[in-house]
Short mmCIF file of N, CA and C in Angstrom, two decimals:
data_model
loop_
_atom_site.label_atom_id
_atom_site.label_comp_id
_atom_site.label_asym_id
_atom_site.label_seq_id
_atom_site.Cartn_x
_atom_site.Cartn_y
_atom_site.Cartn_z
N MET A 1 130.48 199.84 109.91
CA MET A 1 130.22 198.46 110.28
C MET A 1 130.90 197.51 109.30
N ARG A 2 130.84 197.87 108.02
CA ARG A 2 131.45 197.02 107.01
C ARG A 2 132.96 196.89 107.24
N GLN A 3 133.61 197.96 107.67
CA GLN A 3 135.05 197.93 107.92
C GLN A 3 135.38 196.97 109.06
N LEU A 4 134.53 196.93 110.05
CA LEU A 4 134.74 196.03 111.18
C LEU A 4 134.74 194.58 110.71
N TRP A 5 133.82 194.23 109.81
CA TRP A 5 133.76 192.86 109.30
C TRP A 5 134.99 192.51 108.48
N VAL A 6 135.50 193.47 107.75
CA VAL A 6 136.71 193.22 106.96
C VAL A 6 137.88 192.94 107.89
N VAL A 7 138.01 193.71 108.95
CA VAL A 7 139.08 193.50 109.92
C VAL A 7 138.94 192.14 110.59
N ILE A 8 137.74 191.79 111.01
CA ILE A 8 137.51 190.49 111.66
C ILE A 8 137.81 189.35 110.69
N ALA A 9 137.38 189.46 109.44
CA ALA A 9 137.65 188.41 108.45
C ALA A 9 139.14 188.27 108.20
N THR A 10 139.87 189.39 108.16
CA THR A 10 141.31 189.35 107.95
C THR A 10 142.00 188.67 109.12
N LEU A 11 141.61 189.01 110.34
CA LEU A 11 142.21 188.39 111.52
C LEU A 11 141.90 186.90 111.58
N THR A 12 140.69 186.52 111.23
CA THR A 12 140.32 185.10 111.21
C THR A 12 141.14 184.35 110.19
N PHE A 13 141.32 184.91 109.01
CA PHE A 13 142.12 184.26 107.97
C PHE A 13 143.57 184.12 108.42
N SER A 14 144.12 185.18 109.03
CA SER A 14 145.51 185.15 109.47
C SER A 14 145.75 184.09 110.51
N THR A 15 144.88 183.97 111.50
CA THR A 15 145.08 182.97 112.54
C THR A 15 144.84 181.58 112.00
N ALA A 16 143.95 181.43 111.05
CA ALA A 16 143.73 180.10 110.45
C ALA A 16 144.96 179.67 109.67
N THR A 17 145.59 180.60 108.98
CA THR A 17 146.79 180.29 108.22
C THR A 17 147.92 179.91 109.16
N LEU A 18 148.09 180.64 110.26
CA LEU A 18 149.16 180.36 111.19
C LEU A 18 148.93 179.08 112.00
N ALA A 19 147.68 178.65 112.09
CA ALA A 19 147.38 177.45 112.87
C ALA A 19 147.92 176.19 112.21
N ASP A 20 148.18 176.23 110.90
CA ASP A 20 148.71 175.08 110.19
C ASP A 20 150.23 175.04 110.33
N CYS A 21 150.71 174.34 111.33
CA CYS A 21 152.15 174.24 111.56
C CYS A 21 152.75 173.12 110.72
N ILE A 22 153.99 173.35 110.30
CA ILE A 22 154.73 172.31 109.59
C ILE A 22 155.27 171.38 110.67
N GLN A 23 154.80 170.14 110.61
CA GLN A 23 155.20 169.17 111.61
C GLN A 23 155.13 167.77 111.02
N SER A 24 155.65 166.82 111.75
CA SER A 24 155.60 165.44 111.30
C SER A 24 154.16 164.96 111.24
N PRO A 25 153.78 164.31 110.14
CA PRO A 25 152.41 163.78 110.04
C PRO A 25 152.13 162.70 111.09
N GLU A 26 153.16 162.13 111.67
CA GLU A 26 153.01 161.10 112.70
C GLU A 26 152.67 161.68 114.06
N ARG A 27 152.82 162.98 114.22
CA ARG A 27 152.57 163.62 115.52
C ARG A 27 151.09 163.53 115.88
N ILE A 28 150.80 163.02 117.08
CA ILE A 28 149.42 162.92 117.53
C ILE A 28 149.14 163.86 118.71
N LEU A 29 150.18 164.27 119.41
CA LEU A 29 150.04 165.21 120.52
C LEU A 29 150.46 166.60 120.05
N ALA A 30 150.10 167.60 120.83
CA ALA A 30 150.47 168.97 120.50
C ALA A 30 151.99 169.11 120.48
N CYS A 31 152.48 169.94 119.60
CA CYS A 31 153.92 170.17 119.50
C CYS A 31 154.42 170.90 120.74
N PRO A 32 155.48 170.39 121.39
CA PRO A 32 155.98 171.03 122.60
C PRO A 32 156.81 172.28 122.34
N HIS A 33 157.26 172.48 121.09
CA HIS A 33 158.12 173.63 120.81
C HIS A 33 157.85 174.13 119.39
N GLN A 34 157.04 175.17 119.28
CA GLN A 34 156.72 175.77 117.99
C GLN A 34 157.39 177.13 117.90
N ILE A 35 157.77 177.50 116.67
CA ILE A 35 158.25 178.86 116.44
C ILE A 35 157.52 179.43 115.23
N TYR A 36 157.46 180.73 115.18
CA TYR A 36 156.89 181.44 114.05
C TYR A 36 158.00 182.29 113.45
N ARG A 37 158.27 182.05 112.17
CA ARG A 37 159.33 182.78 111.49
C ARG A 37 158.87 183.16 110.09
N LEU A 38 159.44 184.25 109.61
CA LEU A 38 159.19 184.65 108.23
C LEU A 38 160.09 183.82 107.34
N GLY A 39 159.54 183.19 106.32
CA GLY A 39 160.32 182.37 105.43
C GLY A 39 159.58 182.07 104.15
N GLN A 40 160.31 181.45 103.23
CA GLN A 40 159.70 181.09 101.95
C GLN A 40 160.14 179.68 101.60
N LEU A 41 159.17 178.80 101.43
CA LEU A 41 159.44 177.42 101.03
C LEU A 41 159.27 177.29 99.52
N ASP A 42 159.65 176.16 98.99
CA ASP A 42 159.61 175.94 97.54
C ASP A 42 158.22 176.13 96.94
N ASN A 43 157.20 175.75 97.68
CA ASN A 43 155.83 175.82 97.14
C ASN A 43 155.14 177.16 97.40
N MET A 44 155.89 178.16 97.84
CA MET A 44 155.31 179.47 98.16
C MET A 44 155.75 180.50 97.12
N ALA A 45 154.81 181.37 96.73
CA ALA A 45 155.11 182.41 95.75
C ALA A 45 155.93 183.56 96.35
N LYS A 46 155.70 183.83 97.64
CA LYS A 46 156.43 184.90 98.31
C LYS A 46 156.61 184.54 99.78
N PRO A 47 157.54 185.19 100.48
CA PRO A 47 157.73 184.89 101.90
C PRO A 47 156.47 185.13 102.72
N ALA A 48 156.29 184.33 103.74
CA ALA A 48 155.13 184.45 104.62
C ALA A 48 155.52 183.96 106.01
N MET A 49 154.65 184.18 106.97
CA MET A 49 154.87 183.71 108.32
C MET A 49 154.66 182.20 108.36
N LEU A 50 155.65 181.46 108.88
CA LEU A 50 155.59 180.01 108.97
C LEU A 50 155.53 179.59 110.43
N CYS A 51 154.73 178.60 110.70
CA CYS A 51 154.73 177.96 112.02
C CYS A 51 155.42 176.62 111.83
N ILE A 52 156.47 176.37 112.62
CA ILE A 52 157.24 175.13 112.49
C ILE A 52 157.35 174.48 113.86
N CYS A 53 157.09 173.17 113.89
CA CYS A 53 157.28 172.40 115.12
C CYS A 53 158.76 172.02 115.19
N VAL A 54 159.51 172.75 115.99
CA VAL A 54 160.96 172.56 116.09
C VAL A 54 161.30 171.15 116.56
N ALA A 55 160.50 170.61 117.45
CA ALA A 55 160.77 169.28 118.00
C ALA A 55 160.86 168.20 116.92
N ASP A 56 160.12 168.37 115.81
CA ASP A 56 160.12 167.37 114.75
C ASP A 56 161.30 167.49 113.80
N PHE A 57 162.04 168.60 113.85
CA PHE A 57 163.15 168.83 112.93
C PHE A 57 164.49 169.00 113.64
N LYS A 58 164.47 169.03 114.96
CA LYS A 58 165.67 169.32 115.75
C LYS A 58 166.81 168.34 115.48
N GLU A 59 166.50 167.06 115.34
CA GLU A 59 167.57 166.08 115.14
C GLU A 59 168.29 166.26 113.81
N PHE A 60 167.64 166.90 112.83
CA PHE A 60 168.27 167.11 111.52
C PHE A 60 169.23 168.30 111.53
N LEU A 61 169.25 169.03 112.62
CA LEU A 61 170.16 170.16 112.76
C LEU A 61 171.49 169.76 113.38
N THR A 62 171.60 168.52 113.83
CA THR A 62 172.84 168.04 114.46
C THR A 62 173.55 167.07 113.53
N VAL A 63 174.86 166.99 113.70
CA VAL A 63 175.67 166.05 112.92
C VAL A 63 175.63 164.69 113.61
N PRO A 64 175.31 163.62 112.86
CA PRO A 64 175.26 162.29 113.47
C PRO A 64 176.62 161.87 114.04
N ALA A 65 176.59 161.11 115.11
CA ALA A 65 177.81 160.69 115.80
C ALA A 65 178.61 159.66 115.02
N ASP A 66 177.93 158.79 114.30
CA ASP A 66 178.63 157.74 113.55
C ASP A 66 177.85 157.39 112.28
N ALA A 67 178.37 156.46 111.51
CA ALA A 67 177.76 156.08 110.24
C ALA A 67 176.37 155.47 110.43
N ASP A 68 176.20 154.71 111.50
CA ASP A 68 174.90 154.09 111.76
C ASP A 68 173.84 155.15 112.04
N GLU A 69 174.19 156.14 112.86
CA GLU A 69 173.27 157.25 113.15
C GLU A 69 172.99 158.06 111.89
N ALA A 70 174.01 158.25 111.07
CA ALA A 70 173.83 159.00 109.82
C ALA A 70 172.84 158.29 108.90
N HIS A 71 172.94 156.97 108.83
CA HIS A 71 172.04 156.18 108.00
C HIS A 71 170.60 156.27 108.53
N LYS A 72 170.43 156.14 109.84
CA LYS A 72 169.10 156.24 110.45
C LYS A 72 168.50 157.63 110.21
N GLN A 73 169.32 158.65 110.34
CA GLN A 73 168.84 160.02 110.14
C GLN A 73 168.43 160.23 108.68
N LYS A 74 169.20 159.67 107.76
CA LYS A 74 168.89 159.81 106.33
C LYS A 74 167.56 159.13 105.99
N ILE A 75 167.34 157.94 106.52
CA ILE A 75 166.09 157.21 106.29
C ILE A 75 164.91 158.00 106.86
N LYS A 76 165.06 158.50 108.09
CA LYS A 76 163.99 159.26 108.72
C LYS A 76 163.71 160.55 107.94
N ARG A 77 164.75 161.18 107.45
CA ARG A 77 164.61 162.40 106.67
C ARG A 77 163.84 162.13 105.38
N LEU A 78 164.19 161.05 104.68
CA LEU A 78 163.50 160.70 103.44
C LEU A 78 162.02 160.39 103.68
N LYS A 79 161.72 159.70 104.77
CA LYS A 79 160.32 159.41 105.12
C LYS A 79 159.55 160.69 105.41
N LEU A 80 160.17 161.60 106.14
CA LEU A 80 159.52 162.87 106.48
C LEU A 80 159.30 163.71 105.23
N GLU A 81 160.30 163.77 104.35
CA GLU A 81 160.15 164.52 103.11
C GLU A 81 159.02 163.95 102.25
N TYR A 82 158.95 162.64 102.18
CA TYR A 82 157.89 161.99 101.41
C TYR A 82 156.51 162.32 102.01
N ALA A 83 156.41 162.25 103.34
CA ALA A 83 155.14 162.51 104.01
C ALA A 83 154.71 163.97 103.85
N LEU A 84 155.66 164.90 103.91
CA LEU A 84 155.34 166.32 103.78
C LEU A 84 155.16 166.74 102.33
N GLY A 85 155.72 165.97 101.40
CA GLY A 85 155.63 166.31 99.99
C GLY A 85 156.57 167.43 99.59
N GLN A 86 157.64 167.62 100.35
CA GLN A 86 158.62 168.66 100.04
C GLN A 86 159.93 168.33 100.74
N LYS A 87 161.01 168.92 100.24
CA LYS A 87 162.31 168.77 100.88
C LYS A 87 162.29 169.52 102.20
N ILE A 88 163.04 169.03 103.18
CA ILE A 88 163.05 169.71 104.48
C ILE A 88 164.20 170.69 104.62
N GLU A 89 165.10 170.73 103.64
CA GLU A 89 166.24 171.65 103.73
C GLU A 89 165.79 173.11 103.86
N PRO A 90 164.78 173.59 103.09
CA PRO A 90 164.33 174.98 103.31
C PRO A 90 163.76 175.20 104.72
N ILE A 91 163.14 174.21 105.28
CA ILE A 91 162.62 174.32 106.65
C ILE A 91 163.78 174.43 107.64
N LEU A 92 164.82 173.61 107.42
CA LEU A 92 165.99 173.67 108.29
C LEU A 92 166.70 175.01 108.16
N GLN A 93 166.72 175.58 106.96
CA GLN A 93 167.33 176.90 106.78
C GLN A 93 166.58 177.96 107.59
N VAL A 94 165.27 177.87 107.60
CA VAL A 94 164.47 178.81 108.40
C VAL A 94 164.81 178.65 109.87
N LEU A 95 164.97 177.41 110.33
CA LEU A 95 165.30 177.16 111.74
C LEU A 95 166.71 177.64 112.08
N LYS A 96 167.64 177.54 111.14
CA LYS A 96 169.03 177.96 111.39
C LYS A 96 169.16 179.46 111.46
N ASP A 97 168.32 180.18 110.71
CA ASP A 97 168.43 181.64 110.65
C ASP A 97 167.95 182.31 111.87
#
């Protein structure tokens, strides 16, 4: 019986950890496109399963069309990094891989 509780506790912990997706703090609706990937961010001691809302980072994977778009993308990127408390480049690397 004790082993069953250990398994249930482990599964509960795992799903609770995966439920915390990396997404824009401004998002109020459910993310329309999430992925789960193995990765390691700056604040992690070792690689782990990451849930990332692709919709919130997709625009940073494309090259801006002109200088005005590049400036807007840079401002949005800085705001997102500030809100998340970390650089988004490691997140983009996970999405690219």
